[in-house]
CSV table of C-alpha atoms in Angstrom, one decimal:
chain,number,residue,atom,x,y,z
R,1,MET,CA,0.0,0.0,0.0
R,2,LYS,CA,1.0,3.6,-0.5
R,3,VAL,CA,1.7,6.0,2.4
R,4,TRP,CA,2.9,9.5,2.7
R,5,GLN,CA,5.6,10.0,5.3
R,6,VAL,CA,7.9,12.8,6.5
R,7,ALA,CA,11.1,11.0,5.8
R,8,ARG,CA,14.2,13.1,4.8
R,9,ASP,CA,13.7,16.0,7.1
R,10,TRP,CA,11.0,18.0,8.9
R,11,SER,CA,9.6,20.0,6.0
R,12,ILE,CA,7.0,19.7,3.2
R,13,GLU,CA,9.9,19.0,0.8
R,14,GLY,CA,11.0,16.2,3.1
R,15,MET,CA,7.9,14.2,2.5
R,16,GLU,CA,7.8,11.2,0.2
R,17,LEU,CA,5.5,8.4,-1.0
R,18,ALA,CA,6.5,5.0,0.2
R,19,ASP,CA,5.3,1.4,-0.2
R,20,LEU,CA,4.5,-0.5,3.0
R,21,PRO,CA,2.9,-4.0,3.5
R,22,GLU,CA,-0.8,-3.8,3.9
R,23,PRO,CA,-1.7,-4.7,7.5
R,24,ALA,CA,-4.1,-7.4,8.7
R,25,PRO,CA,-6.2,-6.9,11.9
R,26,GLY,CA,-5.4,-9.0,15.0
R,27,PRO,CA,-7.8,-9.5,17.9
R,28,GLY,CA,-9.8,-6.4,18.8
R,29,GLN,CA,-8.5,-4.5,15.7
R,30,VAL,CA,-10.0,-3.3,12.4
R,31,ALA,CA,-8.4,-2.5,9.0
R,32,VAL,CA,-9.9,0.6,7.4
R,33,ARG,CA,-9.4,1.4,3.7
R,34,MET,CA,-8.9,5.2,3.8
R,35,LYS,CA,-11.0,7.2,1.3
R,36,ALA,CA,-10.2,10.8,2.4
R,37,ALA,CA,-8.2,13.0,4.7
R,38,SER,CA,-8.4,16.6,5.8
R,39,LEU,CA,-5.8,19.1,6.9
R,40,ASN,CA,-5.4,21.0,10.1
R,41,TYR,CA,-2.9,23.7,11.0
R,42,ARG,CA,-1.5,21.2,13.5
R,43,ASP,CA,-0.6,18.9,10.6
R,44,LEU,CA,1.4,21.6,8.9
R,45,LEU,CA,3.3,22.3,12.2
R,46,THR,CA,4.0,18.6,12.6
R,47,VAL,CA,5.4,18.2,9.1
R,48,GLN,CA,7.6,21.2,9.8
R,49,GLY,CA,9.0,19.6,13.0
R,50,LYS,CA,7.0,21.9,15.4
R,51,GLY,CA,4.5,19.3,16.6
R,52,GLY,CA,6.5,17.8,19.4
R,53,VAL,CA,7.4,14.6,17.5
R,54,SER,CA,11.1,13.8,17.1
R,55,ARG,CA,11.3,10.5,15.2
R,56,LEU,CA,11.4,10.0,11.5
R,57,PRO,CA,9.8,8.7,9.4
R,58,LEU,CA,6.3,9.8,10.4
R,59,ILE,CA,3.0,9.2,8.6
R,60,PRO,CA,1.3,12.5,9.2
R,61,PHE,CA,-2.3,13.9,9.4
R,62,SER,CA,-4.8,13.1,12.1
R,63,ASP,CA,-8.2,13.4,10.2
R,64,GLY,CA,-9.7,10.9,7.8
R,65,ALA,CA,-12.5,8.7,6.8
R,66,GLY,CA,-12.8,5.3,5.2
R,67,GLU,CA,-14.4,1.9,5.1
R,68,VAL,CA,-13.8,-1.1,7.3
R,69,ILE,CA,-12.5,-3.9,5.1
R,70,ALA,CA,-11.5,-6.5,7.8
R,71,VAL,CA,-12.1,-7.1,11.5
R,72,GLY,CA,-10.2,-9.2,14.0
R,73,ASP,CA,-11.5,-11.6,16.5
R,74,GLY,CA,-13.8,-10.3,19.2
R,75,VAL,CA,-14.8,-7.1,17.3
R,76,ALA,CA,-18.5,-6.4,17.5
R,77,ARG,CA,-19.0,-2.6,17.5
R,78,VAL,CA,-18.2,-2.2,13.8
R,79,ALA,CA,-18.4,-4.5,10.9
R,80,VAL,CA,-17.0,-4.9,7.4
R,81,GLY,CA,-18.5,-2.3,5.1
R,82,ASP,CA,-19.1,0.3,7.9
R,83,ARG,CA,-18.1,3.9,7.0
R,84,VAL,CA,-16.0,5.2,9.9
R,85,CYS,CA,-13.6,7.9,11.1
R,86,PRO,CA,-10.6,7.1,13.2
R,87,MET,CA,-10.6,9.1,16.4
R,88,PHE,CA,-7.9,11.8,16.8
R,89,PHE,CA,-7.1,10.6,20.3
R,90,GLN,CA,-7.1,6.8,20.1
R,91,SER,CA,-6.9,6.7,24.0
R,92,TRP,CA,-9.8,9.0,24.8
R,93,ILE,CA,-13.1,7.1,24.7
R,94,ASP,CA,-15.0,8.9,27.4
R,95,GLY,CA,-14.6,10.8,30.7
R,96,LYS,CA,-12.7,13.9,31.5
R,97,VAL,CA,-9.5,14.9,29.8
R,98,SER,CA,-6.3,13.6,31.3
R,99,ALA,CA,-2.7,12.9,30.3
R,100,THR,CA,-3.6,9.3,29.7
R,101,SER,CA,-6.6,10.1,27.5
R,102,ARG,CA,-4.4,12.4,25.3
R,103,ARG,CA,-1.5,9.9,25.1
R,104,TYR,CA,-2.2,8.4,21.7
R,105,ALA,CA,-2.8,11.0,18.9
R,106,LEU,CA,-2.9,10.1,15.2
R,107,GLY,CA,-0.3,11.9,13.1
R,108,GLY,CA,1.8,12.4,16.3
R,109,THR,CA,2.4,9.7,18.9
R,110,ARG,CA,0.7,7.3,16.5
R,111,PRO,CA,1.0,7.0,12.7
R,112,GLY,CA,-1.5,9.2,10.9
R,113,VAL,CA,-4.1,8.7,8.2
R,114,LEU,CA,-2.1,9.2,5.0
R,115,GLN,CA,-1.9,5.5,4.4
R,116,GLU,CA,-4.2,3.5,2.1
R,117,VAL,CA,-5.1,1.0,4.8
R,118,MET,CA,-5.0,1.8,8.5
R,119,LEU,CA,-4.8,-0.7,11.3
R,120,LEU,CA,-6.7,0.6,14.3
R,121,ASP,CA,-8.2,-0.6,17.6
R,122,ALA,CA,-11.9,-1.2,17.1
R,123,GLU,CA,-12.6,1.1,20.0
R,124,GLY,CA,-10.8,3.9,18.2
R,125,VAL,CA,-13.2,4.3,15.3
R,126,SER,CA,-16.8,5.6,15.0
R,127,ARG,CA,-19.4,5.5,12.3
R,128,ILE,CA,-20.1,8.6,10.2
R,129,PRO,CA,-23.5,10.2,9.2
R,130,SER,CA,-25.0,8.5,6.2
R,131,HIS,CA,-25.6,11.7,4.3
R,132,LEU,CA,-21.9,12.7,4.3
R,133,SER,CA,-19.4,11.8,1.7
R,134,PHE,CA,-16.0,10.5,2.8
R,135,LEU,CA,-14.5,13.9,2.0
R,136,GLU,CA,-17.0,15.6,4.2
R,137,ALA,CA,-16.7,13.1,7.1
R,138,ALA,CA,-12.9,13.4,7.0
R,139,THR,CA,-13.2,17.0,8.4
R,140,LEU,CA,-14.9,15.9,11.6
R,141,PRO,CA,-12.4,14.2,14.0
R,142,CYS,CA,-10.3,17.3,14.8
R,143,ALA,CA,-11.8,20.6,13.5
R,144,GLY,CA,-15.4,19.5,13.9
R,145,LEU,CA,-15.0,17.9,17.3
R,146,THR,CA,-12.9,20.8,18.6
R,147,ALA,CA,-15.6,23.3,17.8
R,148,TRP,CA,-18.3,21.0,19.2
R,149,ARG,CA,-16.5,20.5,22.5
R,150,ALA,CA,-15.7,24.2,22.8
R,151,LEU,CA,-19.3,25.2,22.4
R,152,PHE,CA,-21.3,22.4,24.0
R,153,GLU,CA,-19.0,20.6,26.4
R,154,GLU,CA,-17.1,23.6,27.8
R,155,ALA,CA,-19.1,26.8,27.1
R,156,ARG,CA,-22.6,25.2,27.2
R,157,VAL,CA,-23.9,27.5,24.5
R,158,LYS,CA,-27.7,28.0,24.6
R,159,PRO,CA,-30.2,29.7,22.4
R,160,GLY,CA,-29.9,33.5,22.5
R,161,ASP,CA,-26.1,33.5,23.3
R,162,THR,CA,-23.7,35.4,21.2
R,163,VAL,CA,-20.6,33.6,19.9
R,164,LEU,CA,-17.6,35.3,18.2
R,165,VAL,CA,-15.5,33.2,15.8
R,166,GLN,CA,-12.2,34.4,14.4
R,167,GLY,CA,-11.6,33.9,10.8
R,168,THR,CA,-13.0,31.4,8.3
R,169,GLY,CA,-10.8,28.3,8.8
R,170,GLY,CA,-12.0,24.9,9.6
R,171,VAL,CA,-12.7,25.2,13.3
R,172,SER,CA,-14.2,28.7,13.0
R,173,ILE,CA,-16.6,27.7,10.3
R,174,PHE,CA,-17.7,24.6,12.2
R,175,ALA,CA,-18.2,26.8,15.3
R,176,LEU,CA,-20.4,29.1,13.2
R,177,GLN,CA,-22.5,26.2,11.9
R,178,PHE,CA,-22.9,24.6,15.3
R,179,ALA,CA,-23.7,27.8,17.1
R,180,LYS,CA,-26.5,28.5,14.6
R,181,LEU,CA,-27.9,25.0,15.1
R,182,ALA,CA,-28.1,25.9,18.8
R,183,GLY,CA,-30.0,29.1,18.2
R,184,ALA,CA,-27.1,31.5,19.0
R,185,SER,CA,-26.1,34.7,17.3
R,186,VAL,CA,-22.7,34.6,15.7
R,187,ILE,CA,-20.1,37.3,14.9
R,188,VAL,CA,-17.4,36.4,12.4
R,189,THR,CA,-14.1,38.3,11.9
R,190,SER,CA,-11.9,38.2,8.8
R,191,SER,CA,-9.7,40.4,6.7
R,192,SER,CA,-11.6,39.5,3.6
R,193,ASP,CA,-15.0,41.1,2.8
R,194,GLU,CA,-15.6,38.3,0.3
R,195,LYS,CA,-15.2,35.7,3.0
R,196,LEU,CA,-17.4,37.7,5.3
R,197,GLU,CA,-20.2,37.6,2.7
R,198,ARG,CA,-19.8,33.8,2.4
R,199,ALA,CA,-20.0,33.6,6.2
R,200,LYS,CA,-23.3,35.4,6.1
R,201,THR,CA,-24.7,32.8,3.7
R,202,LEU,CA,-23.9,30.2,6.5
R,203,GLY,CA,-25.9,32.3,9.0
R,204,ALA,CA,-23.4,34.8,10.4
R,205,ASP,CA,-25.4,37.6,12.1
R,206,HIS,CA,-22.7,40.2,12.2
R,207,THR,CA,-19.3,40.5,10.5
R,208,ILE,CA,-16.2,42.6,11.2
R,209,ASN,CA,-13.3,43.2,8.9
R,210,TYR,CA,-10.4,43.3,11.3
R,211,ARG,CA,-8.1,45.2,8.9
R,212,SER,CA,-10.6,48.1,8.5
R,213,VAL,CA,-11.7,47.8,12.2
R,214,PRO,CA,-8.5,47.1,14.2
R,215,GLU,CA,-10.4,47.5,17.4
R,216,TRP,CA,-12.7,44.7,16.5
R,217,GLY,CA,-13.1,43.6,20.1
R,218,LYS,CA,-14.7,46.8,21.1
R,219,ALA,CA,-16.8,46.8,17.9
R,220,ALA,CA,-18.1,43.3,18.8
R,221,ALA,CA,-18.9,44.3,22.4
R,222,ASP,CA,-20.7,47.4,21.2
R,223,TRP,CA,-22.8,45.4,18.7
R,224,THR,CA,-24.0,43.1,21.5
R,225,GLY,CA,-24.6,46.0,23.9
R,226,GLY,CA,-22.3,44.6,26.7
R,227,GLY,CA,-20.0,42.0,25.3
R,228,VAL,CA,-20.2,38.6,23.7
R,229,ASP,CA,-20.9,35.5,25.7
R,230,HIS,CA,-18.3,33.2,24.1
R,231,VAL,CA,-15.1,33.8,22.0
R,232,VAL,CA,-13.7,31.0,19.9
R,233,GLU,CA,-10.0,32.1,20.1
R,234,VAL,CA,-7.9,30.6,17.3
R,235,GLY,CA,-5.4,33.4,16.6
R,236,GLY,CA,-3.3,33.5,19.8
R,237,LYS,CA,-0.7,36.2,20.0
R,238,ASP,CA,-2.3,38.8,17.8
R,239,THR,CA,-5.9,38.3,18.7
R,240,PHE,CA,-6.1,37.6,22.5
R,241,ALA,CA,-6.1,41.2,23.6
R,242,GLN,CA,-9.1,41.9,21.3
R,243,SER,CA,-10.9,38.8,22.6
R,244,LEU,CA,-10.5,40.3,26.1
R,245,GLU,CA,-12.2,43.5,24.8
R,246,ALA,CA,-15.0,41.6,23.1
R,247,ILE,CA,-16.0,39.3,26.0
R,248,ARG,CA,-18.7,40.2,28.5
R,249,VAL,CA,-18.2,39.9,32.3
R,250,GLY,CA,-18.4,36.2,33.2
R,251,GLY,CA,-17.9,35.1,29.6
R,252,ASN,CA,-15.9,32.2,28.1
R,253,ILE,CA,-12.8,32.5,26.0
R,254,LEU,CA,-12.2,29.2,24.3
R,255,VAL,CA,-8.5,28.9,23.4
R,256,ILE,CA,-7.9,26.4,20.7
R,257,GLY,CA,-5.3,27.8,18.3
R,258,VAL,CA,-2.1,29.7,17.7
R,259,LEU,CA,-2.4,30.8,14.1
R,260,THR,CA,-0.6,34.1,14.8
R,261,GLY,CA,1.9,33.0,17.3
R,262,VAL,CA,2.2,31.6,20.8
R,263,SER,CA,3.6,34.4,23.0
R,264,GLN,CA,1.4,37.2,24.3
R,265,GLN,CA,1.3,39.4,27.3
R,266,ILE,CA,-2.1,39.0,29.0
R,267,ALA,CA,-3.8,41.9,30.8
R,268,ILE,CA,-4.3,40.0,34.0
R,269,PRO,CA,-6.6,42.6,35.5
R,270,SER,CA,-9.1,42.0,32.6
R,271,LEU,CA,-9.2,38.3,33.6
R,272,PHE,CA,-10.3,38.9,37.2
R,273,SER,CA,-12.2,42.2,36.8
R,274,LYS,CA,-14.4,40.5,34.2
R,275,ASN,CA,-14.5,37.2,36.1
R,276,LEU,CA,-13.6,35.4,32.9
R,277,HIS,CA,-13.4,31.7,32.1
R,278,VAL,CA,-10.4,31.1,29.8
R,279,ILE,CA,-10.5,27.5,28.7
R,280,GLY,CA,-7.8,25.7,26.7
R,281,LEU,CA,-8.9,22.7,24.8
R,282,SER,CA,-7.9,20.4,22.0
R,283,VAL,CA,-10.3,17.9,20.2
R,284,GLY,CA,-12.3,15.6,22.4
R,285,SER,CA,-13.4,12.0,23.2
R,286,ARG,CA,-15.2,9.4,21.2
R,287,ARG,CA,-18.3,10.0,23.2
R,288,MET,CA,-18.2,13.6,22.3
R,289,PHE,CA,-17.6,12.7,18.6
R,290,GLU,CA,-20.7,10.5,18.6
R,291,GLY,CA,-22.8,13.2,20.1
R,292,MET,CA,-21.6,15.6,17.4
R,293,THR,CA,-22.3,13.2,14.5
R,294,ALA,CA,-25.8,12.5,15.9
R,295,ALA,CA,-26.6,16.2,15.8
R,296,ILE,CA,-25.0,16.5,12.3
R,297,GLY,CA,-27.1,13.6,11.1
R,298,ARG,CA,-30.4,14.9,12.6
R,299,ASN,CA,-29.9,18.4,11.1
R,300,GLY,CA,-28.5,17.3,7.7
R,301,MET,CA,-25.5,19.6,8.3
R,302,LYS,CA,-22.7,19.6,5.7
R,303,PRO,CA,-19.1,20.5,6.5
R,304,VAL,CA,-17.7,23.3,4.3
R,305,ILE,CA,-14.9,22.2,2.0
R,306,ASP,CA,-12.7,24.8,0.3
R,307,ARG,CA,-10.7,22.6,-2.0
R,308,ALA,CA,-9.9,18.9,-2.6
R,309,PHE,CA,-6.5,17.5,-3.7
R,310,GLY,CA,-5.6,14.1,-5.1
R,311,PHE,CA,-3.5,11.7,-3.0
R,312,ASP,CA,-0.4,12.4,-5.0
R,313,ALA,CA,-0.7,16.2,-4.3
R,314,VAL,CA,-0.5,16.2,-0.5
R,315,PRO,CA,2.5,18.6,-0.5
R,316,ASP,CA,0.4,21.1,-2.6
R,317,ALA,CA,-2.4,20.8,0.0
R,318,LEU,CA,0.0,21.6,2.7
R,319,ARG,CA,1.3,24.6,0.8
R,320,LEU,CA,-2.3,25.9,0.5
R,321,MET,CA,-2.7,25.5,4.3
R,322,GLN,CA,0.6,27.4,4.7
R,323,GLN,CA,-0.6,30.3,2.5
R,324,GLY,CA,-3.9,30.6,4.4
R,325,GLY,CA,-6.8,32.1,2.5
R,326,HIS,CA,-8.9,29.0,2.5
R,327,PHE,CA,-12.6,29.1,3.6
R,328,GLY,CA,-13.5,25.9,5.6
R,329,LYS,CA,-11.5,22.7,5.1
R,330,ILE,CA,-8.8,21.5,2.8
R,331,VAL,CA,-9.2,17.8,2.0
R,332,VAL,CA,-7.4,15.0,0.2
R,333,GLU,CA,-9.1,12.3,-1.8
R,334,PHE,CA,-7.6,8.8,-1.9
R,335,PRO,CA,-7.5,6.7,-5.1
């Protein structure tokens, strides 16, 4: 079978296609023929050697979808022919987050999804909604689940709340879609008026171009008449100060990204004077994933895909991620 791996060095140029033996499942395992993968910013960082992984070669990417083609002894929860996603954290089935639950992450401490056949623990996969294509389903395990956990497991978003999402990448667009399903109002920021218009077609209630309105945090707070209830904070260094301006007293800042950098001075008085809840999170458990896919299925929701690449063009997909400018998810279609 064909696999992509970071082999020569930690860079996009250091990736190569390799041939490996196709695996067969043992007891408690399943073999999944992968049909699609999707990119996250974390995958780009990992390929560049910034993901905390030190060994080469590494099969990268955490998110994909495929079909079960073989099961080992004792497997009952899935069957041959089932359409499934591998879970990002293979070790987090349910319960609260812990060091143990985060131990085994695909495309990091475990080989990723850029392989034509994946060998996985049967507990580490979950079925996907029937109305989604493999390309659409491949966007769910990281970006979709991170947005879902942020809004519903951590922030407990309810009808009438106001959610601010930064930009129009994968997590932010999922957060917009999920917040609208919950009956919340959504503010979207971007530097592109064209993207803001697209966000309106997905239900955005208010949009702010942060280039023309540098003090977008104050603008968001003014629009709500007192501050937003929840901020989906994906920027990091260049956005956190404005998130503090945007949030209401007692609000939630959900920290899930570092797109603009990792170091930032924080105005500590804002944290305690506003009685803020600042919550760092990454992805979620299989139980959360199955709650999310149930909601997606009931509502017929479709993930937003910006562009699809062929399996042989994975480096080009990474370069598009590096350039930014995409709206929703970048995906890879397997042969």
